[in-house]
Coordinates of C-alpha atoms and ligand atoms in Angstrom, one line a residue:
X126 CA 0.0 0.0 0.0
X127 CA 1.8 3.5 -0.9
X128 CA 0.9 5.8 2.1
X129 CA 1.5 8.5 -1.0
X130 CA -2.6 7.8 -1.2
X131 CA -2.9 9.3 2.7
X132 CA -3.2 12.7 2.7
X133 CA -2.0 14.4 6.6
X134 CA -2.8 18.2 7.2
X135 CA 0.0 19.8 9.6
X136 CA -1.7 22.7 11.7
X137 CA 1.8 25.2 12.4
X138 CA 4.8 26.2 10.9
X139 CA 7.4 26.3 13.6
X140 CA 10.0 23.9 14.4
X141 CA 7.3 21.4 15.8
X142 CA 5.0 21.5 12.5
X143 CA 7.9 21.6 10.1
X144 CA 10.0 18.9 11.4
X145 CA 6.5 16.3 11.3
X146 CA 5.7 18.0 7.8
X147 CA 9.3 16.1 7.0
X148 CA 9.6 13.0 8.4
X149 CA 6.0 12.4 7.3
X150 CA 6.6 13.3 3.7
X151 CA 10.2 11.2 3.9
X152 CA 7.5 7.8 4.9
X153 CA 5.9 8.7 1.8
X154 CA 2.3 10.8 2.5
X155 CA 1.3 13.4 0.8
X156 CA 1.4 16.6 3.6
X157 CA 0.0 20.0 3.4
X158 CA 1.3 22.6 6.2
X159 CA -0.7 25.4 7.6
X160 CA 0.3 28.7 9.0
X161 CA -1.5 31.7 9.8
X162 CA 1.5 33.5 9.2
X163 CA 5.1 33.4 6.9
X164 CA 7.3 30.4 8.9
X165 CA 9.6 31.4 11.5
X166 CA 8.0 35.4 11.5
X167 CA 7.6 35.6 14.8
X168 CA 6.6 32.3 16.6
X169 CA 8.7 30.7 19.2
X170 CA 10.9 28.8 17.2
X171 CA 12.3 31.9 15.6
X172 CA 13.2 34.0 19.0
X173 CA 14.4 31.3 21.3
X174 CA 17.5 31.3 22.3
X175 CA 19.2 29.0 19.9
X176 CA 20.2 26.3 22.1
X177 CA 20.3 22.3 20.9
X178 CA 20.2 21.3 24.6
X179 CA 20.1 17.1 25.1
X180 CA 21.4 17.6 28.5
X181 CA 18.3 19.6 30.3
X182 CA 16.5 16.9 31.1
X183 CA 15.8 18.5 35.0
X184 CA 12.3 20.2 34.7
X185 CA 11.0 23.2 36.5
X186 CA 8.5 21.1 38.8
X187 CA 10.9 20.5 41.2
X188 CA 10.6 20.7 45.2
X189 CA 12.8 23.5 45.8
X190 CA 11.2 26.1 43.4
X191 CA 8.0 26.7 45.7
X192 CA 10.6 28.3 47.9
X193 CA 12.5 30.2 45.8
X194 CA 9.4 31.8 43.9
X195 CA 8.6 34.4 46.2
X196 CA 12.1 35.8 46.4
X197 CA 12.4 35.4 42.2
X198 CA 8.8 37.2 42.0
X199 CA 9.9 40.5 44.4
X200 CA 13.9 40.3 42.8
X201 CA 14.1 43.0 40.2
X202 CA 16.9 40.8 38.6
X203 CA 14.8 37.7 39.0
X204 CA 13.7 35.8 36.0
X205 CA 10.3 35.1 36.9
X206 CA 7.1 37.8 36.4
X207 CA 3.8 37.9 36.8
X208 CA 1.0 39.9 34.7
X209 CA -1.5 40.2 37.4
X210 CA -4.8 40.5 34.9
X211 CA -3.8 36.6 34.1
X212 CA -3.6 35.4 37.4
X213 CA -7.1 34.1 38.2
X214 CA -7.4 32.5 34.4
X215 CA -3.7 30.6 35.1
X216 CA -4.8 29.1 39.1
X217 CA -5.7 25.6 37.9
X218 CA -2.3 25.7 35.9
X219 CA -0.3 26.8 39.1
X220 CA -2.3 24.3 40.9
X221 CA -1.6 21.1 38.9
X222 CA 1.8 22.9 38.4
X223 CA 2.6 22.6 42.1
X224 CA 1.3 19.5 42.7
X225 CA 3.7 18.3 39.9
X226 CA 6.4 19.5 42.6
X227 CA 6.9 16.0 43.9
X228 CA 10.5 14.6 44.3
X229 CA 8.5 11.6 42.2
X230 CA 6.6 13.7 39.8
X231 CA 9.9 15.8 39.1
X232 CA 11.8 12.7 38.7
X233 CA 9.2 10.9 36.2
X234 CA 9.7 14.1 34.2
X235 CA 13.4 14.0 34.4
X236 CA 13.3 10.7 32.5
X237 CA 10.8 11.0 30.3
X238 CA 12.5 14.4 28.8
X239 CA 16.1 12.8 28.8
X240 CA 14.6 9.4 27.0
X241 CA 13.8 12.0 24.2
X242 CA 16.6 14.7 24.9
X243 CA 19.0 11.8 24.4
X244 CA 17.4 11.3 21.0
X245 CA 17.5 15.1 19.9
X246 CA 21.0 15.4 17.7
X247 CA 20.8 11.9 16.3
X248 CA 17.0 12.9 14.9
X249 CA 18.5 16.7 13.7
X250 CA 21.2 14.9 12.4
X251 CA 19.0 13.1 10.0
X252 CA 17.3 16.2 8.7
X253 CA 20.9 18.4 8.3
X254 CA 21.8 15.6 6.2
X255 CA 19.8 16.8 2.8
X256 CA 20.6 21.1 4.1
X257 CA 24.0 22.8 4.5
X258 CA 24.1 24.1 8.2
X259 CA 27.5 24.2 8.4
X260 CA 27.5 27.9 9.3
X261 CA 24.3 28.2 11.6
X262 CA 24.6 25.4 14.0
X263 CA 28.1 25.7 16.0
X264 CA 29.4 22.9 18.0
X265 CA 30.8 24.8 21.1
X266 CA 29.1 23.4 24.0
X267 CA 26.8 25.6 26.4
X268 CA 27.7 26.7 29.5
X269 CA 25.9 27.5 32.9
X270 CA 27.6 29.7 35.2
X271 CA 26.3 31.0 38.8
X272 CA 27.9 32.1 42.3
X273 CA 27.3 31.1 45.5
X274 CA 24.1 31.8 46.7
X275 CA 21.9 29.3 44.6
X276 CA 24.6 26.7 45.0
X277 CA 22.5 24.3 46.9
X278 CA 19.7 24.4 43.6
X279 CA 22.6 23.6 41.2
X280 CA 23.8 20.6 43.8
X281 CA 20.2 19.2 43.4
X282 CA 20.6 19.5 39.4
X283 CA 24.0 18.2 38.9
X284 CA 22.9 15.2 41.5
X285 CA 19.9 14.3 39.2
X286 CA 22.2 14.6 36.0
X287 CA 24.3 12.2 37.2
X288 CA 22.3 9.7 38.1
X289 CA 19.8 9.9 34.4
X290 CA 23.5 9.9 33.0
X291 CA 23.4 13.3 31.2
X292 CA 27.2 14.6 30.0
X293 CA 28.6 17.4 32.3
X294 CA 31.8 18.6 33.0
X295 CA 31.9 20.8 36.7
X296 CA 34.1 23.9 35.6
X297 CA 36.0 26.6 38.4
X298 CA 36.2 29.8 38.7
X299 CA 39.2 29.9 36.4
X300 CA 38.0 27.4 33.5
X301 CA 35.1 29.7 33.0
X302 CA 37.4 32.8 32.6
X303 CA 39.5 30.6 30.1
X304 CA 36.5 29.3 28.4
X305 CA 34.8 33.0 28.0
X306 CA 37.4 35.8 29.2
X307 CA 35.1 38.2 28.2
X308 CA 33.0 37.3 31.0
X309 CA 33.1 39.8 34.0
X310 CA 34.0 37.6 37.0
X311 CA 30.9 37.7 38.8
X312 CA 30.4 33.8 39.2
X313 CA 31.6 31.7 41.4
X314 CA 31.3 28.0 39.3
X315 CA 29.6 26.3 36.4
X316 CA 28.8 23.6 34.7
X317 CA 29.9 23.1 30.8
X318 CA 27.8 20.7 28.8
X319 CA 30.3 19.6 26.1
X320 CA 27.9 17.8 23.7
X321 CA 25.5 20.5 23.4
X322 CA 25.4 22.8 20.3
X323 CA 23.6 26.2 19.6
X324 CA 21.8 27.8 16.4
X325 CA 23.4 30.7 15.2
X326 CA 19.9 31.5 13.4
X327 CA 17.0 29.8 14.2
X328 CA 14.7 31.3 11.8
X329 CA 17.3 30.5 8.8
X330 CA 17.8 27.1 10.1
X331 CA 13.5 26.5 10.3
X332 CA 13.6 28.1 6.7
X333 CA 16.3 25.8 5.0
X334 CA 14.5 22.5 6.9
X335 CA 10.8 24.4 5.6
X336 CA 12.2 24.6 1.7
X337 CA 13.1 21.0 2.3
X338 CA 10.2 20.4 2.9
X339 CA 8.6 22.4 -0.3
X340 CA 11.4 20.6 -2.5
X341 CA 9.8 16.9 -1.2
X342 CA 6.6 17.8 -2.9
X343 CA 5.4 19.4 0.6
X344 CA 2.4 21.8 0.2
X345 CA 2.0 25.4 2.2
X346 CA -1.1 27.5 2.6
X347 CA -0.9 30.8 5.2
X348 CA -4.0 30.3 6.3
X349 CA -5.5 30.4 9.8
X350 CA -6.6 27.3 10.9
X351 CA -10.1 27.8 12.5
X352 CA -11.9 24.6 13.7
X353 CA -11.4 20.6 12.7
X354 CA -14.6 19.1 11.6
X355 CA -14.6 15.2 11.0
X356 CA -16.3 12.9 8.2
X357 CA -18.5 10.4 8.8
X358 CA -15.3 7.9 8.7
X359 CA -13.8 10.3 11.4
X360 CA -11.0 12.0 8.8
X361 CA -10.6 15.3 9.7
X362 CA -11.4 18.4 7.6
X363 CA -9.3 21.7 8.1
X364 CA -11.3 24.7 7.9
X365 CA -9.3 28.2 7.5
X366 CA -10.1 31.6 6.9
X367 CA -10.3 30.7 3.1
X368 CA -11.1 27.6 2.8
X369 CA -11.9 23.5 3.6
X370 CA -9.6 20.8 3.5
X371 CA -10.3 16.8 3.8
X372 CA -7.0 14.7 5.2
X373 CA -7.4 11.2 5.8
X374 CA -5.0 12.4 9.5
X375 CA -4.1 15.6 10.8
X376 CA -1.1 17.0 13.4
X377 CA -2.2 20.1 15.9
X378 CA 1.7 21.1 16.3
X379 CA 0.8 25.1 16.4
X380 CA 3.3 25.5 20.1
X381 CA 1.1 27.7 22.8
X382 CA -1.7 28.4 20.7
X383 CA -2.8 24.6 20.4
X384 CA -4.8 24.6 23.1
X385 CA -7.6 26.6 20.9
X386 CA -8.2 23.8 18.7
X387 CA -7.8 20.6 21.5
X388 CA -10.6 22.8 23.2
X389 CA -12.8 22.9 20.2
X390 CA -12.7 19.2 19.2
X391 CA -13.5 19.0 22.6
X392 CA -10.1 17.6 24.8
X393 CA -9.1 19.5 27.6
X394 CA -5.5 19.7 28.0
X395 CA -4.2 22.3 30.4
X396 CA -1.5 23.8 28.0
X397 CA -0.6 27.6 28.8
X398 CA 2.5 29.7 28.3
X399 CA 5.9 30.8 29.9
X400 CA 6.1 34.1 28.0
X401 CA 10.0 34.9 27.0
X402 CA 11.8 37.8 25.4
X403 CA 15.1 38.4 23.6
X404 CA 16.5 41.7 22.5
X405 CA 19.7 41.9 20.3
X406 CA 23.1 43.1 20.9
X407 CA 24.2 44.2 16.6
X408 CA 27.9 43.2 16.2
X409 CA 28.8 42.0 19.4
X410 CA 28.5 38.1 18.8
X411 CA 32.5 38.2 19.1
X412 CA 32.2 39.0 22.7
X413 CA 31.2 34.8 23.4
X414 CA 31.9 31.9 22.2
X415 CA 29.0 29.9 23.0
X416 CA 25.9 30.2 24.9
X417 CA 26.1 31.3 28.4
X418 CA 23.4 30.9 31.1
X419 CA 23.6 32.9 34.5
X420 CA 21.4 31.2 36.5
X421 CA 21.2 33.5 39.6
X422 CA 19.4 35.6 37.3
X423 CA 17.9 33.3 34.9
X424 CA 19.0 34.5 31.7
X425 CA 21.2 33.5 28.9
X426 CA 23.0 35.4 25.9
X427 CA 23.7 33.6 23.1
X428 CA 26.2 34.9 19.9
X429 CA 24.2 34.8 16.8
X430 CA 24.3 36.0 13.2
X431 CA 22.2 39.2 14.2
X432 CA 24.1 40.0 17.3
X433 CA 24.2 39.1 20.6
X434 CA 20.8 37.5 21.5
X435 CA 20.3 37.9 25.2
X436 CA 17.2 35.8 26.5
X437 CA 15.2 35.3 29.4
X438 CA 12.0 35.6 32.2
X439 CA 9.1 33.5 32.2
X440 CA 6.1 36.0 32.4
X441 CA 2.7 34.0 33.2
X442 CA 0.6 36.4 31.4
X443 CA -1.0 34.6 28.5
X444 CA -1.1 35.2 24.6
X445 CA -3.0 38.3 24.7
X446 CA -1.2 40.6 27.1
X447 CA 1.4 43.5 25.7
X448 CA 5.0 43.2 25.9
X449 CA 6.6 44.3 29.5
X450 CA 8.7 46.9 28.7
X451 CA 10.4 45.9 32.5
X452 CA 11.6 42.9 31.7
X453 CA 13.4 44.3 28.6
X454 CA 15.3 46.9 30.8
X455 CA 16.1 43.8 32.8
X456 CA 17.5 42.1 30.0
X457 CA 19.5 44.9 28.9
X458 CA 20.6 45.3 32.7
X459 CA 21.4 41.7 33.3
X460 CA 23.5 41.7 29.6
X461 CA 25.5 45.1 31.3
X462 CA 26.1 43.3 34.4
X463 CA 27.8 40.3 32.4
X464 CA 29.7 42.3 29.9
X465 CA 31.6 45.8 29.2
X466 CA 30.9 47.5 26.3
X467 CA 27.9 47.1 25.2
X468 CA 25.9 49.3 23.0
X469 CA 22.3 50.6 22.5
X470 CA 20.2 47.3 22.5
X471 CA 17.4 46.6 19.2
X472 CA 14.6 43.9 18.4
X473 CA 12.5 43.6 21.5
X474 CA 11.0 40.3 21.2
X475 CA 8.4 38.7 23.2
X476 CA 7.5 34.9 22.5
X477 CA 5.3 32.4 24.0
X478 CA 7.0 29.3 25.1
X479 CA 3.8 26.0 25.3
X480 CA 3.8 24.6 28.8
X481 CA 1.9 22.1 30.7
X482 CA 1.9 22.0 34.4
X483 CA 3.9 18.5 34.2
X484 CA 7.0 20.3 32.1
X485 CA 6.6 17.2 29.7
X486 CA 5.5 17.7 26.0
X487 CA 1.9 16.2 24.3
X488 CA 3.7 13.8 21.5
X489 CA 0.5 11.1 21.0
X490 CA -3.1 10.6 19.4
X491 CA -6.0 12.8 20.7
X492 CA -7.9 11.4 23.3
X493 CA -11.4 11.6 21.0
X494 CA -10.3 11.3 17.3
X495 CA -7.9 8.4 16.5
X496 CA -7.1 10.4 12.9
X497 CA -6.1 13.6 15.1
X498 CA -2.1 13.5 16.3
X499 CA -0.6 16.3 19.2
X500 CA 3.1 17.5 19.0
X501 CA 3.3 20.3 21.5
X502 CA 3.7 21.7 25.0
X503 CA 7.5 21.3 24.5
X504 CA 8.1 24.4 27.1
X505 CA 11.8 25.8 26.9
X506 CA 12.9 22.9 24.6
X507 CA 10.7 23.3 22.1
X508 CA 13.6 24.1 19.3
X509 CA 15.9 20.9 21.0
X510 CA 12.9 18.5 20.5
X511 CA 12.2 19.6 17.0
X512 CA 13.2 16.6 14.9
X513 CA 12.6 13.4 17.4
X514 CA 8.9 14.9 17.9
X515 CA 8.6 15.0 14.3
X516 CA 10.2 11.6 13.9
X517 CA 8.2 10.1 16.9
X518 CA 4.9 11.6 15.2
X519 CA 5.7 10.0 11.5
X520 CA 6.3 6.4 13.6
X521 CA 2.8 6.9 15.2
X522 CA 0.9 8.1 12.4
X523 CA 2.4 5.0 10.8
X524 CA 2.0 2.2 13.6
X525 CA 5.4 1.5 13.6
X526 CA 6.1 -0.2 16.5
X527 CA 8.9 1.1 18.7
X528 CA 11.7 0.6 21.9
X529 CA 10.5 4.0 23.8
X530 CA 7.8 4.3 26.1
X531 CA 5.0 7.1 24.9
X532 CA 2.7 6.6 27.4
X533 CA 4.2 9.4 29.3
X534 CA 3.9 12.4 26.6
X535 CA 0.4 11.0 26.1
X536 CA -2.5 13.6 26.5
X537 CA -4.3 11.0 28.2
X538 CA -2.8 11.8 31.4
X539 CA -4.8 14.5 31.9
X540 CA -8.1 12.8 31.4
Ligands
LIG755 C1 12.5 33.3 25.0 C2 12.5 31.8 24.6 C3 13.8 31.1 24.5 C4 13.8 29.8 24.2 N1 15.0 29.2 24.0 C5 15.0 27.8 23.7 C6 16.3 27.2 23.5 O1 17.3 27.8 23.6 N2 16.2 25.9 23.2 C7 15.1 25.2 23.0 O2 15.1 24.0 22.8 N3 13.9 25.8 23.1 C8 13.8 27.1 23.5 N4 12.6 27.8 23.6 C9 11.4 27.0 23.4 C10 11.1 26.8 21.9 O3 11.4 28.0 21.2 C11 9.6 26.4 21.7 O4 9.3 25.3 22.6 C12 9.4 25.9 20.3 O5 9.9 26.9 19.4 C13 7.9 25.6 20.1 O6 7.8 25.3 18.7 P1 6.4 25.0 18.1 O7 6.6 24.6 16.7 O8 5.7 24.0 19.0 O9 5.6 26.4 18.3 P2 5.8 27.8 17.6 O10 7.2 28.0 17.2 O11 5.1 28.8 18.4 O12 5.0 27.6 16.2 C14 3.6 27.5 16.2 C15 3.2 27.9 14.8 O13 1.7 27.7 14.8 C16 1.1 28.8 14.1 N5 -0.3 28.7 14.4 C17 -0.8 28.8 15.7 N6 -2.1 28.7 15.6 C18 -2.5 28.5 14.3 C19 -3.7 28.3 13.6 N7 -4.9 28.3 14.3 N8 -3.7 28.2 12.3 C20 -2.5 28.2 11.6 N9 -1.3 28.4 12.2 C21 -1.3 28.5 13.6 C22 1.9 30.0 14.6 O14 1.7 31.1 13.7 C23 3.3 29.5 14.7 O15 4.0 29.7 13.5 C24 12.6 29.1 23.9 C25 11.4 29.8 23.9 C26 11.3 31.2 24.2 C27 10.0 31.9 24.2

């Protein structure tokens, strides 16, 4: 039987959406993408901060945050924010959120990330075969630095790493300097993860993989997708702004907005959003080698093509809100406080990162509709977790049968 006959609709162009759209057409079916706007414009997967990171497999449900959020909320360098209009609409997040805070529930996450984190580069690997990447992904490692007073956090983190069997090397005081001399000494240790790799442009990297896609016979329509009716055989059909579309499957990959169409074929998956923002540094990639973290403060800066990108907060505020213009001035601070000479900042950014209150992704069937797949909720890894979600979705659509356990990334969990 050629699955060339079988017809799959992809609802979102980011990295999710594009990297199913190819290792679906690659087993042979015929795949039309949707986006409401141009790929890579503005979603998530072009703003983030570049990082292919198989190591970070410790989530954010983890015991000792309840105690460190009220200091991180009132900190004025702190990384985490709140837009107070939200907060009733986000309470049964927070409370699933904390009662994912578990030593057990944090460590069920902690595995179930690294079983697909581990998978990552090999899956990327696959797709950068058929694209020439050789100047946008950089194989530099990414590097964590801090100083003493969240010490006993990182112990907690480095603990866990060991025992999943994630790569790090512990680095001191004076391996950082040699690593990044640019650095202004304001850390006290760090932690170097050798294997990871970063983007030097994410949106460049998505295009090349989306024309890839286009070049495999792939179809695109920007179109917004607006509800997903089904036949009387249960095949879905895609109804946009313009126009309907019959699929014998379709994939909901469209990152935080998803939850808008699992709530109108009638699932209800608690999927909000850690808003992030990245302004850009022009001409002063030179300044770093690689990606570095400062996780007192909880944001990174990572040398790109258009600059320095510096990265950070996680605003619970939802998809409607403005930007904050705070917690740029806080990026731009936390950048100064890191490094001399920097100028003006441009690009203010704000992007919505897809997170459920269990920090683990939806890769799996709907609950209701056996032809309707889920690939997102992939929180600050969405751009890592690009190509094994998209290989993992092709090997479901398909029945293949498999070695990992999915059960986890199922949205059944929440039924
Ligand atoms: C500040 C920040 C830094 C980050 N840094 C990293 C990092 O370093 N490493 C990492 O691994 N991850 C990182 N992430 C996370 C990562 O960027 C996201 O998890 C990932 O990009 C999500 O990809 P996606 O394809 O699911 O969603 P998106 O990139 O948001 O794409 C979804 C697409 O769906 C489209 N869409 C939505 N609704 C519809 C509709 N109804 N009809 C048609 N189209 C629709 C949107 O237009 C969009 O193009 C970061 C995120 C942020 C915000």
């Amino acid at each position: 039987m050629s699955l060339g006959k079988f017809s799959v609709g992809v609802i979102g162009a980011g990295i999710q959406g594009v990297c199913c759209g190819l290792f679906l057409i690659k087993k042979g079916f015929a795949v039309t993408l949707f986006d409401k706007d141009e790929p890579g414009d503005l979603s998530a997967s072009y703003g983030n901060a570049g990082h292919f990171s198989p190591y970070a497999s410790i989530p954010l449900n983890r015991p000792d945050i309840l105690t460190d959020v009220p200091a991180m909320l009132i900190s004025s360098t702190g990384p985490l924010a709140l837009k107070w209009n939200y907060v009733p609409k986000m309470i049964p997040w927070f409370l699933k959120f904390i009662k994912n805070c578990s030593t057990k529930n944090m460590m069920h996450t902690a595995k179930y990330m690294h079983q697909i984190l581990d998978l990552a580069l090999p899956a990327y690997d696959e797709l950068f075969e058929e694209i020439d990447v050789s100047e946008l992904v950089e194989k530099k490692g990414i590097m964590y630095i801090w100083n003493d007073q969240n010490l006993k956090s990182r112990e907690l983190e480095i603990n866990i790493r060991d025992k999943i069997g994630a790569e790090q090397q512990l680095l001191n005081k004076q391996e950082i300097h040699d690593l990044e001399p640019n650095i202004k000494k304001v850390y006290h240790a760090g932690v170097f993860y050798k294997k990871a790799r970063h983007a030097r442009n994410p949106k460049k990297i998505l295009l090349k993989l989306f024309d890839l896609f286009l070049k495999k016979g792939g179809k695109f329509e920007k179109q917004n997708v607006e509800t997903i009716n089904f036949d009387s055989s249960e095949k879905p059909i895609v109804k946009t702004n313009l126009n309907s579309y019959a699929f014998d499957k379709a994939i909901i990959a469209c990152g935080a907005f998803s939850k808008k169409l699992t709530d109108q074929i009638d699932e209800k998956i608690p999927l909000d959003t850690e808003r992030g923002y990245h302004i850009h540094f022009k001409d002063c990639d030179h300044l770093i080698s690689r990606p570095v973290v400062f996780l007192n403060r909880g944001f990174g800066m990572t040398p790109m093509e258009q600059g320095l990108r510096v990265v950070g907060t996680v605003e619970f505020g939802g998809l409607d809100n403005p930007i904050t213009k705070n917690r740029i001035k806080n990026l731009v601070n936390n950048a100064k406080f890191m490094l001399d000479g920097l100028p003006q900042h441009e690009d203010e950014w704000l992007g919505f990162r897809p997170t459920l209150p269990d920090y683990l992704p939806v890769i799996g069937p709907s609950k209701n509709y056996k032809n309707i797949f889920y690939s997102f909720g992939h929180h600050h890894l969405g751009w890592t977790l690009g190509a094994i979600s998209g290989k993992i979705i092709s090997g479901l659509v398909t029945k293949e049968n498999t070695n990992l356990d999915l059960k986890p990334y199922s949205s059944l969990r929440f039924s």
